[in-house]
Coordinates of C-alpha atoms in Angstrom, one line a residue:
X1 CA 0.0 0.0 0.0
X2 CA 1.4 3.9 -0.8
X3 CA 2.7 5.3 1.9
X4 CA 0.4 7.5 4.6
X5 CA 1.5 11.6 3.6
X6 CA 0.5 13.6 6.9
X7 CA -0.5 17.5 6.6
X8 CA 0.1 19.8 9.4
X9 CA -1.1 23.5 9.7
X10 CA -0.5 25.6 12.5
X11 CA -2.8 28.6 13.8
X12 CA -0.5 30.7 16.4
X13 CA -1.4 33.2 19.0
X14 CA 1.4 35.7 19.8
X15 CA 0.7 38.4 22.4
X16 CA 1.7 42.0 21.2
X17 CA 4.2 43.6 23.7
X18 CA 2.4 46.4 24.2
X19 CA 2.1 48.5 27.6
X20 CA -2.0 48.3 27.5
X21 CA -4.2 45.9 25.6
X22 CA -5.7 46.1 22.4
X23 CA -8.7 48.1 23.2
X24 CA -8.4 49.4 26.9
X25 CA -6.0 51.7 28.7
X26 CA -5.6 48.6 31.3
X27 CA -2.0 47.4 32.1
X28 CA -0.5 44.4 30.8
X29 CA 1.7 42.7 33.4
X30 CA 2.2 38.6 33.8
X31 CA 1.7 37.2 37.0
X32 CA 0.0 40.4 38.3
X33 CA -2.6 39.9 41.2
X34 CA -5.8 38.3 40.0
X35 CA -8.2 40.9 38.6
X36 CA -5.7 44.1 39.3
X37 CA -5.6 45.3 35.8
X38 CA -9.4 45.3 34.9
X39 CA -10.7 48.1 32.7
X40 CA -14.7 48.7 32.7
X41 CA -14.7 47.6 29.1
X42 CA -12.7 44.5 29.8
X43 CA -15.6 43.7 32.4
X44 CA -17.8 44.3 29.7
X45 CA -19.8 46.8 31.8
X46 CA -22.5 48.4 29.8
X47 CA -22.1 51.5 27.8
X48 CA -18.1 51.0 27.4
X49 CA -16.5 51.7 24.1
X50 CA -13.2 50.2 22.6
X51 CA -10.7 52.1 21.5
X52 CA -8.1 51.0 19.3
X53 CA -4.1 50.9 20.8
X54 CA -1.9 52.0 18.2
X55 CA 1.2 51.0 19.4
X56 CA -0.6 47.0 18.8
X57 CA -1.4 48.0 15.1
X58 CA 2.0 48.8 14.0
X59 CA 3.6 45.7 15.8
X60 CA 1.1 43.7 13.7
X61 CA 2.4 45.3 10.4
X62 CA 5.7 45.4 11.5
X63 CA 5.3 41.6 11.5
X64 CA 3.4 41.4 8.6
X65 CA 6.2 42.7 7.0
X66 CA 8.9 40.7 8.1
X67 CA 7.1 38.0 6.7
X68 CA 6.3 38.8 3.5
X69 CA 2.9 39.4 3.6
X70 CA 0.8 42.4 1.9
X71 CA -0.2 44.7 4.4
X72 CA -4.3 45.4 3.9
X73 CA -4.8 49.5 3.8
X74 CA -8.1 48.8 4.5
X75 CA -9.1 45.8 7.3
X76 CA -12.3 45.1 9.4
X77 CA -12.7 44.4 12.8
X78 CA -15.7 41.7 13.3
X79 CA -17.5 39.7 16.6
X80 CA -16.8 36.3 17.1
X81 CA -19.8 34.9 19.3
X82 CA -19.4 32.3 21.7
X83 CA -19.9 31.5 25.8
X84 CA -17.4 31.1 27.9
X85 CA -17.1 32.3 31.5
X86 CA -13.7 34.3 31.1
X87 CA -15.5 35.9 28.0
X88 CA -17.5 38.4 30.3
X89 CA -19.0 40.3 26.4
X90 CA -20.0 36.8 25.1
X91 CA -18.1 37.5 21.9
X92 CA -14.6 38.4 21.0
X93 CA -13.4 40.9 18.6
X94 CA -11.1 39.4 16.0
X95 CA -11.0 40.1 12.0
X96 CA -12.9 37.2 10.4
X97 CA -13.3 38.9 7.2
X98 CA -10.6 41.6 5.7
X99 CA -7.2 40.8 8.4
X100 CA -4.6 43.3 8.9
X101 CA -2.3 41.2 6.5
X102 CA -2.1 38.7 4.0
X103 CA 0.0 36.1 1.6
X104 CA 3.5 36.0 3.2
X105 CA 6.1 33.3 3.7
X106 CA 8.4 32.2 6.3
X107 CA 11.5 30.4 5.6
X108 CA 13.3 27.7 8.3
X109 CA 15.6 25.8 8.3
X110 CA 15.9 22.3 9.9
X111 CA 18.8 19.3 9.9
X112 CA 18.9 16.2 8.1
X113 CA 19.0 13.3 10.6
X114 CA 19.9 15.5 13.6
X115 CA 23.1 16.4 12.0
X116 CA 24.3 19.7 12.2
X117 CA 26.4 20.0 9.1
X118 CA 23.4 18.9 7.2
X119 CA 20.4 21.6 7.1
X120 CA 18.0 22.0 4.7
X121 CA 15.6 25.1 4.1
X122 CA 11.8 25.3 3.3
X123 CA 8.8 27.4 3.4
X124 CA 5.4 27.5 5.3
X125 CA 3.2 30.1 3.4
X126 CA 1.4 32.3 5.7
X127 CA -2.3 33.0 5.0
X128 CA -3.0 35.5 7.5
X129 CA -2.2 37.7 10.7
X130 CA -5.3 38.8 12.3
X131 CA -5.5 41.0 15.1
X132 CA -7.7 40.1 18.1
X133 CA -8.1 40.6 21.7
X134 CA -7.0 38.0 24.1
X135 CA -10.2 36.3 26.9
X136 CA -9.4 35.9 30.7
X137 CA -8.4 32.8 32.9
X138 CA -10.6 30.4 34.5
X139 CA -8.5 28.9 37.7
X140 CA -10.2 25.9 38.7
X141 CA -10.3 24.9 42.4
X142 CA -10.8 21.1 42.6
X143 CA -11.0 20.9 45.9
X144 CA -13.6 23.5 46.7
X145 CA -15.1 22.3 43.5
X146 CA -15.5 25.7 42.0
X147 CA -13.9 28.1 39.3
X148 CA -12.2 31.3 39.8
X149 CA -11.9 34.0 37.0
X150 CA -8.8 36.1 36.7
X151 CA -9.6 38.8 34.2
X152 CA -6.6 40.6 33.7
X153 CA -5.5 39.1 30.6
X154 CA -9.4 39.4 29.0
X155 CA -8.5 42.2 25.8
X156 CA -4.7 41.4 25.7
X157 CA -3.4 42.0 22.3
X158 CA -3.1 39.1 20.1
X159 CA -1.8 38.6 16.7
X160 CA -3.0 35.3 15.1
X161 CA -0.5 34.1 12.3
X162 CA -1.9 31.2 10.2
X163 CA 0.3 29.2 8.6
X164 CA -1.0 26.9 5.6
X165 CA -0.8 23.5 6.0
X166 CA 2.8 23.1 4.3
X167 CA 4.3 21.0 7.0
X168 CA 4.9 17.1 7.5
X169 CA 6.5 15.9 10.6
X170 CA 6.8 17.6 14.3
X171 CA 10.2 18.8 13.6
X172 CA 9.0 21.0 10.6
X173 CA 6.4 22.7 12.8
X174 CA 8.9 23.0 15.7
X175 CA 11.9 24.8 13.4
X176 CA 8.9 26.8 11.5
X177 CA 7.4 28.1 15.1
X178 CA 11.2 28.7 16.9
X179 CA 12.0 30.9 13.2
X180 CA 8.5 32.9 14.0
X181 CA 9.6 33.4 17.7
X182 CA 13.0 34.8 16.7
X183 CA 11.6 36.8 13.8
X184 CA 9.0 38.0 16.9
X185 CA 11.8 38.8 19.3
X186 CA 14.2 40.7 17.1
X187 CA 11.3 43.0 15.5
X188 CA 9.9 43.3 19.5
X189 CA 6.4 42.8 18.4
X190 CA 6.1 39.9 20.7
X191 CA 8.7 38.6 23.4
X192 CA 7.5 35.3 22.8
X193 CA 7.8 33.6 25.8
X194 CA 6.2 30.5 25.9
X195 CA 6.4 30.0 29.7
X196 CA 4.2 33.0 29.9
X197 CA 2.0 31.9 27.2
X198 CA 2.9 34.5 25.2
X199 CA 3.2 32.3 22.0
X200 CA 0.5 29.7 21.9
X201 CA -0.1 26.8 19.2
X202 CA -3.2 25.0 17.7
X203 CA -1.7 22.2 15.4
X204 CA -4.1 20.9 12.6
X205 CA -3.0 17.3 11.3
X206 CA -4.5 14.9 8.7
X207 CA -2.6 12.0 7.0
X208 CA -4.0 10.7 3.5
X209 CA -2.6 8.6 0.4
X210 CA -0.4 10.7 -2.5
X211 CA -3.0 11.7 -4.9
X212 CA -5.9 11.5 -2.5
X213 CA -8.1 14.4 -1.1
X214 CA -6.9 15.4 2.4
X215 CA -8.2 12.9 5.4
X216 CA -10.4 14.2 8.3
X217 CA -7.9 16.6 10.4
X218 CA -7.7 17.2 14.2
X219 CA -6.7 19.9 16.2
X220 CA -4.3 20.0 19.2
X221 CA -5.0 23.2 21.2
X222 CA -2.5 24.7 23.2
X223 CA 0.5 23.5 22.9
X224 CA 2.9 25.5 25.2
X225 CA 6.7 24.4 24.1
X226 CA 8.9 23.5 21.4
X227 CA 9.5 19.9 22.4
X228 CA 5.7 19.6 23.1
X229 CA 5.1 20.6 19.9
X230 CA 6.9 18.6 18.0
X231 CA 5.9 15.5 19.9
X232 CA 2.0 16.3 20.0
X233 CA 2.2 16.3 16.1
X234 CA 4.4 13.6 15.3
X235 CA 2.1 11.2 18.2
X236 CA -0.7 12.4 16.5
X237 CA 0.0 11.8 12.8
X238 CA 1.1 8.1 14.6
X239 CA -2.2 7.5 16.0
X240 CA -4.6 8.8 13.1
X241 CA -2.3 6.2 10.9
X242 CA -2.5 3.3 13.3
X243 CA -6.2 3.9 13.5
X244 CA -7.3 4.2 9.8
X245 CA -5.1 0.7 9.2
X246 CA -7.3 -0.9 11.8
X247 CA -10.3 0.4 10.2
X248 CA -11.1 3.3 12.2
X249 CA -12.5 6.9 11.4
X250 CA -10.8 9.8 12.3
X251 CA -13.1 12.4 14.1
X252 CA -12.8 16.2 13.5
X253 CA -12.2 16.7 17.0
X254 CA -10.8 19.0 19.7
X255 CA -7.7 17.3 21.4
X256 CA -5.2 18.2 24.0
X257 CA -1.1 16.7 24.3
X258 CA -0.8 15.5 27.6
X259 CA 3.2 16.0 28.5
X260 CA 3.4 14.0 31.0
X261 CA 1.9 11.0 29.2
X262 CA 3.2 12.2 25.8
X263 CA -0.1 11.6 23.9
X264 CA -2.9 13.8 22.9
X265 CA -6.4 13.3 24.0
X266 CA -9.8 14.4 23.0
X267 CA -11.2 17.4 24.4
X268 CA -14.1 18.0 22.7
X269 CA -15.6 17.4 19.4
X270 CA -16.1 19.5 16.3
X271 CA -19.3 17.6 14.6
X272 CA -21.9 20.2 15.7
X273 CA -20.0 22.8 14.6
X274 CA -20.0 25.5 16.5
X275 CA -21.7 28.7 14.8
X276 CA -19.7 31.7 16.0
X277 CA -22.0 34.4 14.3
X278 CA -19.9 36.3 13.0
X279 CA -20.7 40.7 12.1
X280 CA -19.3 43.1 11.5
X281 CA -17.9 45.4 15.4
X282 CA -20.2 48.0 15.4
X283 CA -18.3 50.2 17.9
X284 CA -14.9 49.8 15.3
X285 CA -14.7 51.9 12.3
X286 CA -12.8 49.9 9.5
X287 CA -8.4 50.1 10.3
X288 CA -7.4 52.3 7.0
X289 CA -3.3 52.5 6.5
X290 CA -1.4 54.7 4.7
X291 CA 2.1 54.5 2.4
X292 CA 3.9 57.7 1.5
X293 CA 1.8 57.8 -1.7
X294 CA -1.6 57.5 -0.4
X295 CA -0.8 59.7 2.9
X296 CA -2.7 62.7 2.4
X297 CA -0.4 66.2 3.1
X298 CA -1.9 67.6 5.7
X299 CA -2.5 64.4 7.5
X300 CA -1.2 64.7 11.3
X301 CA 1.5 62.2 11.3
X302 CA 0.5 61.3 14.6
X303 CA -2.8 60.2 14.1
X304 CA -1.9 57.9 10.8
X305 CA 0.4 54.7 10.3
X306 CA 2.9 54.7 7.1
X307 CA 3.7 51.2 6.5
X308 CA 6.4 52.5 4.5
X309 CA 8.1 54.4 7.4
X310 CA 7.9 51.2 9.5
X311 CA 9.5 49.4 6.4
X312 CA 12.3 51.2 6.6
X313 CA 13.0 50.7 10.2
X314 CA 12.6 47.1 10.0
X315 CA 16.1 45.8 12.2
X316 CA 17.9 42.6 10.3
X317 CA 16.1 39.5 10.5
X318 CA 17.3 36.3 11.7
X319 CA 18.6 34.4 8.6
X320 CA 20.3 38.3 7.3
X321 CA 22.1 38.0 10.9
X322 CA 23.1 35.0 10.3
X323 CA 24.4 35.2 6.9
X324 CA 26.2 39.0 8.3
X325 CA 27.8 36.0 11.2
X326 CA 28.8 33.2 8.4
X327 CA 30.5 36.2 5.8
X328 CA 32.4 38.6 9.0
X329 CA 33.4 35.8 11.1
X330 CA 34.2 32.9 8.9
X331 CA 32.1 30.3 11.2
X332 CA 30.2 27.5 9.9
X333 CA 26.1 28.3 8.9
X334 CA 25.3 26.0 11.6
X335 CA 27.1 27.7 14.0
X336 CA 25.4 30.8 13.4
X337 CA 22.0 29.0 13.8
X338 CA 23.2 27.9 17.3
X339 CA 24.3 31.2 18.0
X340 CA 21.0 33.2 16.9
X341 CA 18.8 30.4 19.1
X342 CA 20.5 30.8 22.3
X343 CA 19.1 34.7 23.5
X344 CA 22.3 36.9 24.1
X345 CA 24.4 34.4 22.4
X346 CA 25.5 36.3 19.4
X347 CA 26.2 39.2 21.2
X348 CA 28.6 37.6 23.8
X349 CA 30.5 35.7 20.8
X350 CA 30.8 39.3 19.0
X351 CA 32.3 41.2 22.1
X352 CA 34.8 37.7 23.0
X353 CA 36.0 38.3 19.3
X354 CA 36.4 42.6 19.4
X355 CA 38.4 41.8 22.9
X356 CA 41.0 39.2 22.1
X357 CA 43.7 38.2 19.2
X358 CA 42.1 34.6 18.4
X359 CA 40.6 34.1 15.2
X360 CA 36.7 33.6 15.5
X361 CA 37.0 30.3 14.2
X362 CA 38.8 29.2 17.4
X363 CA 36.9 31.5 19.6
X364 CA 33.4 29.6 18.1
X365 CA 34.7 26.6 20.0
X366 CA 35.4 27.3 22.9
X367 CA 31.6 29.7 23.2
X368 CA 29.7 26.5 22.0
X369 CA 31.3 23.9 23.4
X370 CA 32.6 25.4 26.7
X371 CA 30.4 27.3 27.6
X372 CA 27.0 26.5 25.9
X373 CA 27.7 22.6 27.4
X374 CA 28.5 24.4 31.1
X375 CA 25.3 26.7 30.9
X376 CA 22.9 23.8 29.3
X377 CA 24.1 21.7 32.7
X378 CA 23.1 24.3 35.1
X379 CA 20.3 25.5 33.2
X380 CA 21.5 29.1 32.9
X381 CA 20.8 31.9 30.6
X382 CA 23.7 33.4 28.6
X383 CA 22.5 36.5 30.7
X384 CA 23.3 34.5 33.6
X385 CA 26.9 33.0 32.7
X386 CA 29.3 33.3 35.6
X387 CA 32.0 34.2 33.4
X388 CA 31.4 37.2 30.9
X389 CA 33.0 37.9 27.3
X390 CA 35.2 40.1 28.8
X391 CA 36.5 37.4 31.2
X392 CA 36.4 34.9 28.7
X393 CA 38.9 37.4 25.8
X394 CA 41.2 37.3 28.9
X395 CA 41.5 33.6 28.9
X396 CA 41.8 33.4 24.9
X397 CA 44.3 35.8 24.9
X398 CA 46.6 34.5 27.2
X399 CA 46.1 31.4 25.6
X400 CA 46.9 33.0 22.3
X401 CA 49.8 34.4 23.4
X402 CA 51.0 31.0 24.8
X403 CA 51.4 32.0 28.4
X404 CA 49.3 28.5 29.5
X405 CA 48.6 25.2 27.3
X406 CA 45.1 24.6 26.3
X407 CA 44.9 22.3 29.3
X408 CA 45.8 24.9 31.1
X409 CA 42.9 26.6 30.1
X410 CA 40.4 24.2 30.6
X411 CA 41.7 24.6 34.2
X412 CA 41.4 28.3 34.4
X413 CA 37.8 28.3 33.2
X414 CA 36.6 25.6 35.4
X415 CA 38.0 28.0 38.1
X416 CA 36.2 31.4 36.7
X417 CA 32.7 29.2 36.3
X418 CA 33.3 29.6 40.1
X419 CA 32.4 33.2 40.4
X420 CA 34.7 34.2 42.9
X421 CA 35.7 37.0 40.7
X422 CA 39.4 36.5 40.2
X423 CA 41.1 37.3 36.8
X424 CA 41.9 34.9 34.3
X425 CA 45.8 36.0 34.7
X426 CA 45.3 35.7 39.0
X427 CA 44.5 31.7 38.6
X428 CA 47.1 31.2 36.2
X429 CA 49.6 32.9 38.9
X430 CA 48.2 31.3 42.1
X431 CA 47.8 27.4 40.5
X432 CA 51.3 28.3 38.7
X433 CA 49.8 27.5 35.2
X434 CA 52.2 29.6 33.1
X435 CA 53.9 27.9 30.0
X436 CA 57.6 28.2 30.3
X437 CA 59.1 29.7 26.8
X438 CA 62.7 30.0 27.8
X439 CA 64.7 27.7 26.7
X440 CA 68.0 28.1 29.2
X441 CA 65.0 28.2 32.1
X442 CA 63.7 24.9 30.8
X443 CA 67.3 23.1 30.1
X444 CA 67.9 24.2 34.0
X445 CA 64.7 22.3 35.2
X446 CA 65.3 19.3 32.9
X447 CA 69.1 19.3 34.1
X448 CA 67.6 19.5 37.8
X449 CA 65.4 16.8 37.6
X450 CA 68.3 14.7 36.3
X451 CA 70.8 15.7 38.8
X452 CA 68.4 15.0 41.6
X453 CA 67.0 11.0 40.3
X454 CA 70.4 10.0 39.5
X455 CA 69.6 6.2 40.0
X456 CA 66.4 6.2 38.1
X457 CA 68.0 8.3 34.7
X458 CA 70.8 5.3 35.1
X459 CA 67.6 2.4 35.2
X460 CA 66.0 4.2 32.1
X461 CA 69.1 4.6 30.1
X462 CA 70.4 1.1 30.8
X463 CA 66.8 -0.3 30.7

């Protein structure tokens, strides 16, 4: 029989870093306590009105933009209808018909086998980024048998980004989603943080024959990590395979990944679907945008967004970093990619190199092997390294210079990941580390050790 050909989409929620949410003047702080930053809109009380944060609009094209998409002049805000207790309107405003941005592409790239030196790039198209506001937090108390609501993150900015379902394993969607997060981070639209559930992931998957329509998909809400990711799909496209051999039907269902039992599981299901009612926001006039040719003159710059001016102050993407890393330093492409994924790791690689005489090819070694391996082990931030670049140059050089071995310096930085805030140069002194490059210096100590084991030189020469 053919071969099974899975299809995986992903729908992502990213939440805009933005000071207040999307249509309130309310505060947006994680971990805050419950309820503390609660607008009268975000209540829902009656008569409240939204108004629309700029600062979320122009991370939205921003991002847009960085991935290739064209930028709508004109898009509609709309009411998606449905109940839910930390939904206190009974709807949510999103932008079901017209989005803020359309038909872009993101490129990853992933390795071949899990080696290193082989990558490969590809594309996900990207169908839309929609702009929406985020619902509250329903806390449930088990033990009381009750639920709590928590509604400070009810009208948080979101930006959905739907990817089309160009994908086929766990490891695409996992490379395609850590791109996305890096593209997020470096444009500042989003800081991404998945612990905070700042960059959330629905995964739809269907497997079918070559040549065949597409089978019955599933979704997997939620997914809150890389790893997860990656796992819920690739169990999933398992299971829907095992099932249709046995003869099964695959549902279109709601499912969850359980992490600690590594499998999804249903949630709910999709057959009566649900009918969110969709119109158009009343209270929302349509979003129009401008470019420098359709900006009228004596528009108040202040009151209008120029995608063209936000263009131009788009900051180097990811893969232009890493190609600026791979032409100025010499390194390996893989090397940059593990120097890009690791937050703060480029930076610390660039100052090691400005601060000592070693070539960057040398100095690449010792940052991902040394001390990448030391950090990973005690789960650390680059942020958090015990031993900075500049303390790090001061090891290279003197190795460079030949003052220790390399052994020797192996030595010294096991010392520095100590923290006790001696130099480089003070270890090297106080553990007497020093390479000896005199020659009459050496010829004395090699004479001395001689003169001093008299019998054993005589055993070794005779031997």
């Amino acid at each position: 029989l053919a071969p099974w050909v899975p299809v995986v989409g992903l729908e992502i929620h990213a939440q805009i870093s933005s000071n207040s949410k999307l249509f309130s003047g309310s505060q947006v702080q994680f971990a805050a306590p419950p309820n503390s930053l609660v607008s009268f809109f975000d209540a829902s009380l009656p008569g409240t009105l939204p108004v629309l944060n700029r600062r979320c609009v122009e991370a939205a094209v921003m991002t847009g933009l960085a991935l290739n998409c064209s930028i709508n002049k004109k898009s509609l805000f709309d009411r998606k209808h449905y109940f839910y207790a930390d939904l206190p309107a009974g709807y949510q405003i999103t932008q079901q018909r017209v989005p803020i941005a359309v038909n872009g592409s993101l490129s990853y790239s992933l390795c071949i086998d899990n080696k290193m030196n082989q990558m490969v790039t590809k594309t996900v198209r990207i169908k839309q980024i929609q702009l929406e506001q985020d619902s509250g937090k329903s806390l449930h108390d088990d033990t009381r048998s009750q639920t709590l609501v928590d509604l400070n993150r009810a009208g948080v900015g979101l930006m959905e980004v739907v990817m089309e379902p160009d994908m086929c394993c766990g490891e695409e969607a996992a490379a395609a989603v850590r791109e996305l997060q890096l593209i997020l981070q470096t444009l500042g639209s989003s800081q991404a943080v998945m612990a905070e559930g700042q960059l959330r992931v629905d995964a739809n998957i269907s497997v079918h024959h070559p040549g065949e329509p597409y089978g019955v998909r599933t979704e997997v809400k939620n997914i809150s990590s890389m790893r997860f990711l990656a796992k819920a799909v690739d169990y999933e496209i398992q299971r829907q395979i095992e099932e249709l051999e046995n003869g099964g039907t695959i549902l279109n269902e709601t499912r969850a990944f359980d992490s600690k039992l590594g499998c999804t599981v249903p949630m709910r299901d999709k057959e009566g679907k649900q009918d969110y009612r969709f119109m158009p926001e009343p209270n929302l006039p349509p979003l129009i945008l401008y470019d420098t040719k359709s900006l009228p003159a004596n528009m108040n710059h202040q009151q209008v967004i120029n995608i063209d001016w936000i263009h131009e102050r788009l900051p180097d993407l990811p893969s232009v970093k890493r190609e600026k890393l791979v032409e100025q330093y010499g390194i390996l492409p893989e090397h940059s990619f593990t120097l890009l994924n690791e937050d703060g790791l480029a930076e610390f690689f660039e100052n090691v190199v400005k601060q000592t005489q070693m070539k960057p090819k040398k100095v690449i070694g010792w940052i991902l092997q040394d001390l990448l391996s030391y950090l990973k082990q005690h789960s650390l931030s680059v942020k958090e390294s015990p031993v900075s670049s500049f303390l790090l140059a001061d090891l290279l050089n003197l190795l460079e210079k030949k003052e220790i071995s390399s052994t020797a310096a192996k030595q010294v930085l096991a010392e520095l990941w100590k923290g006790e805030g001696k130099t480089p140069l003070e270890i090297v002194k106080e553990r007497k580390l020093q390479q000896l490059q005199d020659q009459k210096e050496l010829e004395q100590i090699c004479q001395a050790v001689i003169d001093g084991q008299e019998n054993e030189v005589i055993m070794v020469v005779l031997g």
